[in-house]
Amino acid sequence: MKGTQKIKAGALQFVLFVGAIIAVLLFMFVLVAYSHTLFLKKTDLLVDMIQGADRGLQASFKKRIPSGGTVLLPLDTDKNITTQVEKTHWGLLELRKVMTTKGKLYFEKLALVGHSGSERPALYLQDNLRPLILAGNTQILGTVYLPERGVRTGNISGYSYNAPKLIYGQENIAKKTLPVLNEESNRQLEKLTAPFFEPEGEDIPLTREIVLKNSFKEPLKLIKGSHIHLEKVQLSGHIMVWASQKIVVNASSQLEDVVLIAPVIEIGDRVNGSFQAIASESLDVGKACGLDYPTVLSVGHQHQDVPDQNDFVPKLSVDSRCDIRGIIIFEGPEMEFGRFRPGISIKESTSVTGTIFCSESLELKGKVYGSVATGAFIAFENGSIYQNHLYNGTINSKGLPLEFAGIGYEHEVNNQIMKWLY
């Protein structure tokens, strides 16, 4: 009988070491498998919350929510996800924040929303007891609402209207008043252009070449002064620029989603960006500017000027070779049809994709792909004034993209997302 063979201690240590490694690997494998399963479940839940936020925002369009109010939508009983929507305004545009929660998990999305409808006419011209006169290279395509006296051809500086048809679309009779912008938009315009309005937020000093980006999930950042010149600056997000007298925007500036408020706003030549400019006295846009959707250019002129028959300077003017994508609004006191100053002037070779609302006279020499509502037209040529004449202007409602959403009129509800915010 052979004797018992001894195993060296080093071999036992090696076996124990290998066993420990195998145990650690098995534990890590179980941990990874569990983490992967948990990650998949959390990912699925997050996807459900994101989809719930999208559904909640769409469902909120069917609810009447006051500005500053919040609505709690029905509980998703299958996944136990709670959804609520909060409504506020950013400038003149409506902002909605949708929030979904499940336990300790929370998700939110923000979007600018507006009204989109296939029934928006190419032209709504207030009935001021004058016919619409077409002259030169003018074209109107789409449904129109015209004064009871209708539309006729005319001649300006030897250029008459020679197209086969006057209106390329359905003709309807307009009322003696313009459609009214929805109540909340009107309230916002009156508030932001009131003489003593001054916004509240975190004051940020304006320095040369400042680069500032502020999420809409963060408190408002505010640049204030009496005269503000925006040159070589980059501003984007939840930022408001407010001046008690005047704001000037230089082409070297980059503005995205910010709001400008002042009595007088001047946007220089070749400015590019997407922002809201809201003035109480006048707003001028220079040559060759490219302002992307959803830009808002607005003058809320709340007092009646002293009549001056020689004052032909428009309150809101867009110079030549501009490309504007968004909303242009002039809202003034009750119109005096004996006055000759245009509320809005759109120069040659400028295109506007969106909507124009002008409570006074509109001088249109460019092209509008969308909808125009105006109290009257006016044309200035060779020192002469032509009332209710549309000269070399184009209005084409069929050129408006289906994705466009703007500020609605009275009783129209917002039903489409303009832009997701960050």
Coordinates of C-alpha atoms in Angstrom, one line a residue:
M1 CA 0.0 0.0 0.0
K2 CA 1.3 3.3 -1.1
G3 CA 1.7 6.2 1.3
T4 CA -0.5 9.2 1.2
Q5 CA 0.8 11.8 -1.4
K6 CA 1.2 15.3 0.0
I7 CA -0.1 18.3 -2.0
K8 CA 2.1 21.3 -1.9
A9 CA 0.7 24.5 -0.2
G10 CA 1.3 26.5 -3.4
A11 CA -1.1 24.3 -5.4
L12 CA -3.8 24.8 -2.8
Q13 CA -3.3 28.5 -2.9
F14 CA -3.6 28.4 -6.7
V15 CA -6.9 26.4 -6.5
L16 CA -8.3 28.9 -4.0
F17 CA -7.2 31.8 -6.2
V18 CA -8.8 30.4 -9.3
G19 CA -12.0 29.6 -7.4
A20 CA -12.1 33.2 -6.1
I21 CA -11.7 34.6 -9.6
I22 CA -14.5 32.3 -10.9
A23 CA -16.7 33.5 -8.1
V24 CA -16.0 37.1 -8.8
L25 CA -16.6 36.6 -12.5
L26 CA -19.9 34.8 -11.8
F27 CA -20.9 37.7 -9.5
M28 CA -20.0 40.3 -12.1
F29 CA -21.9 38.4 -14.7
V30 CA -25.0 38.3 -12.5
L31 CA -24.6 42.0 -11.7
V32 CA -24.2 42.9 -15.4
A33 CA -27.2 40.9 -16.3
Y34 CA -29.2 42.5 -13.6
S35 CA -28.0 46.0 -14.5
H36 CA -28.7 45.4 -18.2
T37 CA -32.3 44.2 -17.3
L38 CA -32.8 47.2 -15.1
F39 CA -31.4 49.6 -17.7
L40 CA -33.8 48.1 -20.3
K41 CA -36.7 48.5 -18.0
K42 CA -35.7 52.1 -17.2
T43 CA -35.2 52.9 -20.9
D44 CA -38.6 51.5 -21.7
L45 CA -40.1 53.6 -19.0
L46 CA -38.3 56.7 -20.1
V47 CA -39.5 56.1 -23.7
D48 CA -43.1 55.7 -22.3
M49 CA -42.7 59.0 -20.5
I50 CA -41.4 60.8 -23.6
Q51 CA -44.2 59.4 -25.7
G52 CA -46.7 60.4 -22.9
A53 CA -45.3 63.9 -23.0
D54 CA -45.9 64.1 -26.7
R55 CA -49.4 62.7 -26.3
G56 CA -50.1 65.1 -23.4
L57 CA -49.1 68.1 -25.4
Q58 CA -51.3 67.1 -28.3
A59 CA -54.2 66.4 -25.8
S60 CA -53.7 69.9 -24.2
F61 CA -54.7 71.5 -27.5
K62 CA -58.3 70.4 -26.9
K63 CA -58.3 72.0 -23.4
R64 CA -58.9 75.7 -22.6
I65 CA -55.9 76.7 -20.4
P66 CA -55.6 80.3 -19.2
S67 CA -52.2 81.9 -19.5
G68 CA -50.2 81.0 -16.4
G69 CA -52.5 78.0 -15.8
T70 CA -51.8 74.3 -15.5
V71 CA -54.0 71.3 -16.5
L72 CA -53.7 67.8 -15.2
L73 CA -54.4 65.2 -17.9
P74 CA -56.0 61.8 -17.2
L75 CA -53.7 59.3 -15.6
D76 CA -52.2 56.6 -17.9
T77 CA -53.5 53.7 -15.8
D78 CA -51.6 51.1 -17.8
K79 CA -48.2 52.6 -16.9
N80 CA -49.2 54.8 -14.0
I81 CA -47.7 57.9 -15.6
T82 CA -49.0 61.4 -14.5
T83 CA -49.0 64.2 -17.1
Q84 CA -49.6 67.9 -16.7
V85 CA -49.3 70.9 -19.0
E86 CA -48.4 74.4 -18.1
K87 CA -49.2 77.4 -20.4
T88 CA -47.2 80.7 -20.4
H89 CA -46.0 83.1 -23.0
W90 CA -42.6 83.9 -24.4
G91 CA -42.8 87.3 -26.1
L92 CA -46.0 87.2 -28.2
L93 CA -45.8 83.4 -28.7
E94 CA -47.4 80.8 -26.5
L95 CA -45.1 78.5 -24.6
R96 CA -46.3 75.1 -23.2
K97 CA -44.4 72.9 -20.8
V98 CA -45.5 69.3 -20.5
M99 CA -44.3 67.3 -17.5
T100 CA -44.6 63.5 -17.0
T101 CA -43.8 61.7 -13.7
K102 CA -43.7 58.1 -12.4
G103 CA -42.5 57.7 -8.9
K104 CA -39.2 59.5 -8.6
L105 CA -38.7 59.7 -12.4
Y106 CA -39.5 63.1 -14.0
F107 CA -39.4 64.3 -17.6
E108 CA -40.3 67.6 -19.2
K109 CA -40.5 69.2 -22.7
L110 CA -41.1 72.7 -23.8
A111 CA -42.4 74.0 -27.1
L112 CA -43.7 77.2 -28.7
V113 CA -47.1 76.5 -30.1
G114 CA -49.4 78.3 -32.6
H115 CA -52.4 78.1 -34.8
S116 CA -52.3 76.2 -38.1
G117 CA -55.3 76.0 -40.4
S118 CA -56.0 75.3 -44.0
E119 CA -58.7 77.9 -44.1
R120 CA -56.5 80.9 -43.7
P121 CA -57.2 83.2 -46.6
A122 CA -54.6 84.8 -48.8
L123 CA -56.1 88.3 -48.2
Y124 CA -58.6 89.8 -45.8
L125 CA -59.0 93.5 -46.8
Q126 CA -61.2 95.6 -44.5
D127 CA -64.2 97.2 -46.2
N128 CA -63.5 100.9 -46.1
L129 CA -65.9 101.8 -48.9
R130 CA -63.1 101.7 -51.5
P131 CA -62.5 99.0 -54.1
L132 CA -59.1 97.3 -54.2
I133 CA -57.1 98.5 -57.2
L134 CA -54.5 96.3 -58.8
A135 CA -51.6 97.8 -60.8
G136 CA -48.3 96.7 -62.3
N137 CA -46.9 93.2 -61.8
T138 CA -49.4 92.2 -59.0
Q139 CA -50.7 88.7 -58.3
I140 CA -53.1 87.3 -55.7
L141 CA -53.5 83.5 -55.4
G142 CA -55.9 82.0 -52.9
T143 CA -59.2 82.8 -51.1
V144 CA -59.8 86.5 -50.6
Y145 CA -62.2 88.7 -48.6
L146 CA -62.7 92.0 -50.4
P147 CA -64.7 95.2 -49.9
E148 CA -68.2 95.2 -51.3
R149 CA -67.1 97.4 -54.1
G150 CA -64.8 94.6 -55.2
V151 CA -61.5 94.7 -57.2
R152 CA -60.5 96.7 -60.3
T153 CA -57.5 97.3 -62.5
G154 CA -55.5 100.5 -62.3
N155 CA -52.5 102.3 -63.6
I156 CA -49.5 103.7 -61.7
S157 CA -46.7 105.6 -63.6
G158 CA -47.8 104.0 -66.8
Y159 CA -47.8 100.4 -65.4
S160 CA -51.2 98.8 -65.5
Y161 CA -52.5 95.4 -64.5
N162 CA -52.5 93.1 -67.5
A163 CA -53.0 89.5 -66.1
P164 CA -56.0 87.5 -67.4
K165 CA -57.7 87.3 -64.0
L166 CA -57.9 89.7 -61.1
I167 CA -58.0 87.2 -58.4
Y168 CA -56.8 83.5 -58.7
G169 CA -59.1 82.1 -56.1
Q170 CA -62.5 82.3 -54.4
E171 CA -63.8 85.9 -53.6
N172 CA -65.9 86.7 -50.5
I173 CA -67.2 89.9 -49.0
A174 CA -65.2 91.4 -46.1
K175 CA -66.6 93.1 -43.0
K176 CA -66.1 96.7 -42.1
T177 CA -63.7 95.5 -39.3
L178 CA -60.6 93.3 -39.4
P179 CA -60.4 90.0 -37.7
V180 CA -59.2 90.4 -34.2
L181 CA -56.0 88.7 -32.9
N182 CA -56.8 86.2 -30.1
E183 CA -57.3 87.8 -26.7
E184 CA -54.1 86.5 -25.1
S185 CA -51.9 87.7 -27.9
N186 CA -53.5 91.1 -27.8
R187 CA -53.0 91.2 -24.0
Q188 CA -49.3 90.3 -24.4
L189 CA -48.8 92.9 -27.0
E190 CA -50.4 95.6 -24.8
K191 CA -48.4 94.5 -21.8
L192 CA -45.0 94.4 -23.5
T193 CA -45.5 97.7 -25.2
A194 CA -47.1 99.6 -22.3
P195 CA -45.2 102.8 -21.3
F196 CA -44.2 101.6 -17.8
F197 CA -43.5 97.9 -18.6
E198 CA -40.2 96.7 -17.3
P199 CA -39.4 93.0 -17.1
E200 CA -37.9 91.2 -14.1
G201 CA -35.1 88.7 -14.2
E202 CA -31.4 88.1 -13.5
D203 CA -29.6 91.2 -14.8
I204 CA -26.6 90.4 -17.0
P205 CA -24.1 93.1 -18.0
L206 CA -23.7 93.6 -21.7
T207 CA -20.1 93.2 -22.6
R208 CA -18.4 93.2 -26.0
E209 CA -18.3 89.7 -27.6
I210 CA -20.4 88.2 -24.9
V211 CA -21.6 84.6 -25.5
L212 CA -24.6 83.7 -23.5
K213 CA -26.9 80.7 -23.8
N214 CA -29.7 80.1 -21.3
S215 CA -32.1 77.1 -21.2
F216 CA -35.8 77.8 -21.0
K217 CA -35.7 75.5 -18.0
E218 CA -33.7 78.2 -16.2
P219 CA -34.8 81.6 -14.9
L220 CA -34.9 84.5 -17.3
K221 CA -31.7 86.4 -17.9
L222 CA -32.1 90.1 -18.7
I223 CA -30.0 92.6 -20.5
K224 CA -31.2 96.2 -19.7
G225 CA -30.3 99.7 -20.6
S226 CA -31.6 102.9 -22.2
H227 CA -29.8 102.5 -25.5
I228 CA -28.5 99.0 -26.4
H229 CA -26.2 98.3 -29.3
L230 CA -25.9 94.5 -30.0
E231 CA -22.6 94.1 -31.8
K232 CA -20.4 90.9 -31.9
V233 CA -22.6 89.2 -29.3
Q234 CA -24.1 85.7 -29.3
L235 CA -27.4 85.3 -27.4
S236 CA -29.7 82.3 -27.4
G237 CA -32.5 80.9 -25.3
H238 CA -34.4 82.3 -22.4
I239 CA -32.9 85.8 -22.6
M240 CA -34.7 89.2 -22.9
V241 CA -33.1 92.4 -24.1
W242 CA -35.0 95.5 -22.9
A243 CA -34.3 99.1 -23.5
S244 CA -36.1 102.2 -22.3
Q245 CA -35.3 104.0 -25.6
K246 CA -33.7 102.1 -28.4
I247 CA -32.2 98.7 -29.5
V248 CA -29.8 98.4 -32.5
V249 CA -28.9 95.0 -33.8
N250 CA -25.7 94.7 -35.9
A251 CA -25.0 92.1 -38.5
S252 CA -22.1 90.7 -36.4
S253 CA -24.6 89.6 -33.7
Q254 CA -26.1 86.1 -33.5
L255 CA -29.6 86.0 -31.9
E256 CA -31.6 82.8 -31.4
D257 CA -35.0 82.6 -29.7
V258 CA -34.4 85.8 -27.6
V259 CA -36.9 88.6 -27.2
L260 CA -36.1 92.3 -27.9
I261 CA -38.4 95.0 -26.4
A262 CA -37.9 98.8 -26.8
P263 CA -39.9 101.8 -28.1
V264 CA -37.6 101.9 -31.2
I265 CA -35.8 98.9 -32.7
E266 CA -33.4 99.0 -35.6
I267 CA -32.2 95.8 -37.3
G268 CA -29.2 96.5 -39.5
D269 CA -28.4 95.3 -42.9
R270 CA -27.6 91.6 -43.4
V271 CA -28.7 90.5 -39.9
N272 CA -29.4 86.8 -39.6
G273 CA -31.1 84.9 -36.8
S274 CA -34.5 84.0 -35.3
F275 CA -35.9 86.2 -32.6
Q276 CA -38.9 88.4 -31.5
A277 CA -38.6 92.1 -31.9
I278 CA -41.4 94.0 -30.1
A279 CA -41.5 97.8 -30.4
S280 CA -44.0 100.4 -29.2
E281 CA -43.0 103.2 -31.6
S282 CA -41.2 101.9 -34.7
L283 CA -39.3 98.9 -36.0
D284 CA -37.0 99.0 -39.0
V285 CA -35.4 96.0 -40.7
G286 CA -32.4 96.7 -43.0
K287 CA -31.5 95.3 -46.4
A288 CA -30.7 91.6 -47.1
C289 CA -31.7 90.2 -43.7
G290 CA -32.5 86.6 -43.2
L291 CA -34.8 86.0 -40.2
D292 CA -35.8 82.4 -39.7
Y293 CA -39.1 80.9 -38.4
P294 CA -40.6 81.6 -36.0
T295 CA -39.4 85.2 -36.1
V296 CA -41.9 87.8 -34.8
L297 CA -41.7 91.5 -35.9
S298 CA -44.3 93.6 -34.1
V299 CA -45.2 97.2 -33.3
G300 CA -47.9 97.8 -30.8
H301 CA -48.6 101.5 -31.2
Q302 CA -51.1 102.3 -28.5
H303 CA -51.6 106.1 -28.9
Q304 CA -53.0 108.2 -31.7
D305 CA -50.3 110.4 -33.4
V306 CA -50.9 114.0 -34.1
P307 CA -52.0 114.1 -37.8
D308 CA -49.3 115.1 -40.2
Q309 CA -50.1 114.7 -43.9
N310 CA -46.4 114.9 -44.8
D311 CA -45.5 112.0 -42.5
F312 CA -45.1 109.0 -44.9
V313 CA -42.7 107.1 -42.7
P314 CA -44.0 103.6 -41.8
K315 CA -44.1 102.4 -38.3
L316 CA -42.8 99.0 -39.3
S317 CA -40.6 98.7 -42.4
V318 CA -38.7 95.8 -44.0
D319 CA -36.2 96.9 -46.6
S320 CA -35.4 95.1 -49.9
R321 CA -33.9 91.7 -50.5
C322 CA -34.9 90.3 -47.1
D323 CA -36.2 86.8 -46.4
I324 CA -38.6 86.8 -43.4
R325 CA -40.1 83.6 -42.1
G326 CA -42.7 84.2 -39.4
I327 CA -45.2 86.8 -38.2
I328 CA -45.3 90.5 -38.9
I329 CA -47.8 92.6 -36.8
F330 CA -48.8 96.3 -36.6
E331 CA -51.5 97.0 -34.1
G332 CA -52.4 100.6 -33.8
P333 CA -55.3 102.8 -32.6
E334 CA -58.4 103.0 -34.7
M335 CA -57.5 103.7 -38.3
E336 CA -58.0 107.2 -39.9
F337 CA -58.5 106.5 -43.6
G338 CA -57.6 110.1 -44.5
R339 CA -54.0 109.5 -43.3
F340 CA -51.3 108.4 -45.7
R341 CA -48.7 106.9 -43.4
P342 CA -48.5 103.1 -43.8
G343 CA -48.4 100.9 -40.7
I344 CA -46.2 98.3 -42.5
S345 CA -44.0 98.7 -45.6
I346 CA -42.5 95.7 -47.4
K347 CA -40.0 96.7 -50.0
E348 CA -39.0 95.2 -53.4
S349 CA -37.4 91.8 -53.7
T350 CA -38.4 90.9 -50.1
S351 CA -40.2 87.7 -49.3
V352 CA -42.3 87.0 -46.3
T353 CA -43.3 83.4 -45.6
G354 CA -46.0 83.5 -42.9
T355 CA -48.6 86.0 -41.9
I356 CA -48.9 89.8 -41.9
F357 CA -51.5 91.6 -39.8
C358 CA -51.8 95.4 -40.2
S359 CA -54.5 97.4 -38.6
E360 CA -53.7 100.5 -40.8
S361 CA -52.4 100.7 -44.4
L362 CA -49.9 98.2 -45.9
E363 CA -47.4 99.1 -48.6
L364 CA -46.5 95.8 -50.2
K365 CA -44.0 95.6 -53.1
G366 CA -42.5 92.3 -52.2
K367 CA -44.0 88.7 -52.0
V368 CA -46.0 87.1 -49.2
Y369 CA -46.2 83.3 -49.2
G370 CA -49.1 83.0 -46.7
S371 CA -51.8 85.3 -45.4
V372 CA -52.3 89.1 -45.2
A373 CA -55.0 90.9 -43.2
T374 CA -54.9 94.7 -43.5
G375 CA -57.1 97.8 -43.1
A376 CA -56.0 99.1 -46.5
F377 CA -53.3 99.2 -49.1
I378 CA -51.3 102.2 -50.1
A379 CA -48.6 102.9 -52.8
F380 CA -46.1 105.8 -53.1
E381 CA -44.7 106.3 -56.6
N382 CA -43.0 109.4 -58.0
G383 CA -44.3 111.7 -55.3
S384 CA -47.9 110.5 -55.7
I385 CA -50.0 108.6 -53.2
Y386 CA -52.4 105.9 -54.3
Q387 CA -54.9 104.7 -51.7
N388 CA -56.1 101.1 -51.6
H389 CA -53.7 100.3 -54.5
L390 CA -51.6 97.1 -54.6
Y391 CA -48.6 97.7 -56.9
N392 CA -46.1 95.1 -57.8
G393 CA -47.0 92.9 -54.8
T394 CA -47.7 89.2 -54.6
I395 CA -49.8 87.3 -52.1
N396 CA -49.8 83.5 -52.5
S397 CA -51.5 81.5 -49.7
K398 CA -50.6 78.3 -51.5
G399 CA -46.9 78.9 -50.9
L400 CA -47.3 78.6 -47.1
P401 CA -45.8 75.3 -45.8
L402 CA -48.2 73.0 -44.0
E403 CA -45.8 73.0 -41.0
F404 CA -46.3 76.7 -40.4
A405 CA -48.2 77.8 -37.3
G406 CA -48.8 81.4 -36.4
I407 CA -50.8 83.7 -34.0
G408 CA -54.5 82.9 -34.3
Y409 CA -57.4 85.2 -34.6
E410 CA -60.3 85.4 -32.1
H411 CA -61.8 82.0 -31.2
E412 CA -59.0 80.1 -33.0
V413 CA -57.2 77.7 -30.8
N414 CA -53.5 76.8 -30.9
N415 CA -53.1 73.3 -32.4
Q416 CA -49.6 72.9 -33.7
I417 CA -46.0 72.9 -32.4
M418 CA -43.9 75.8 -33.8
K419 CA -40.6 74.8 -32.3
W420 CA -39.3 72.5 -29.5
L421 CA -37.2 74.5 -26.9
Y422 CA -34.2 73.4 -24.9

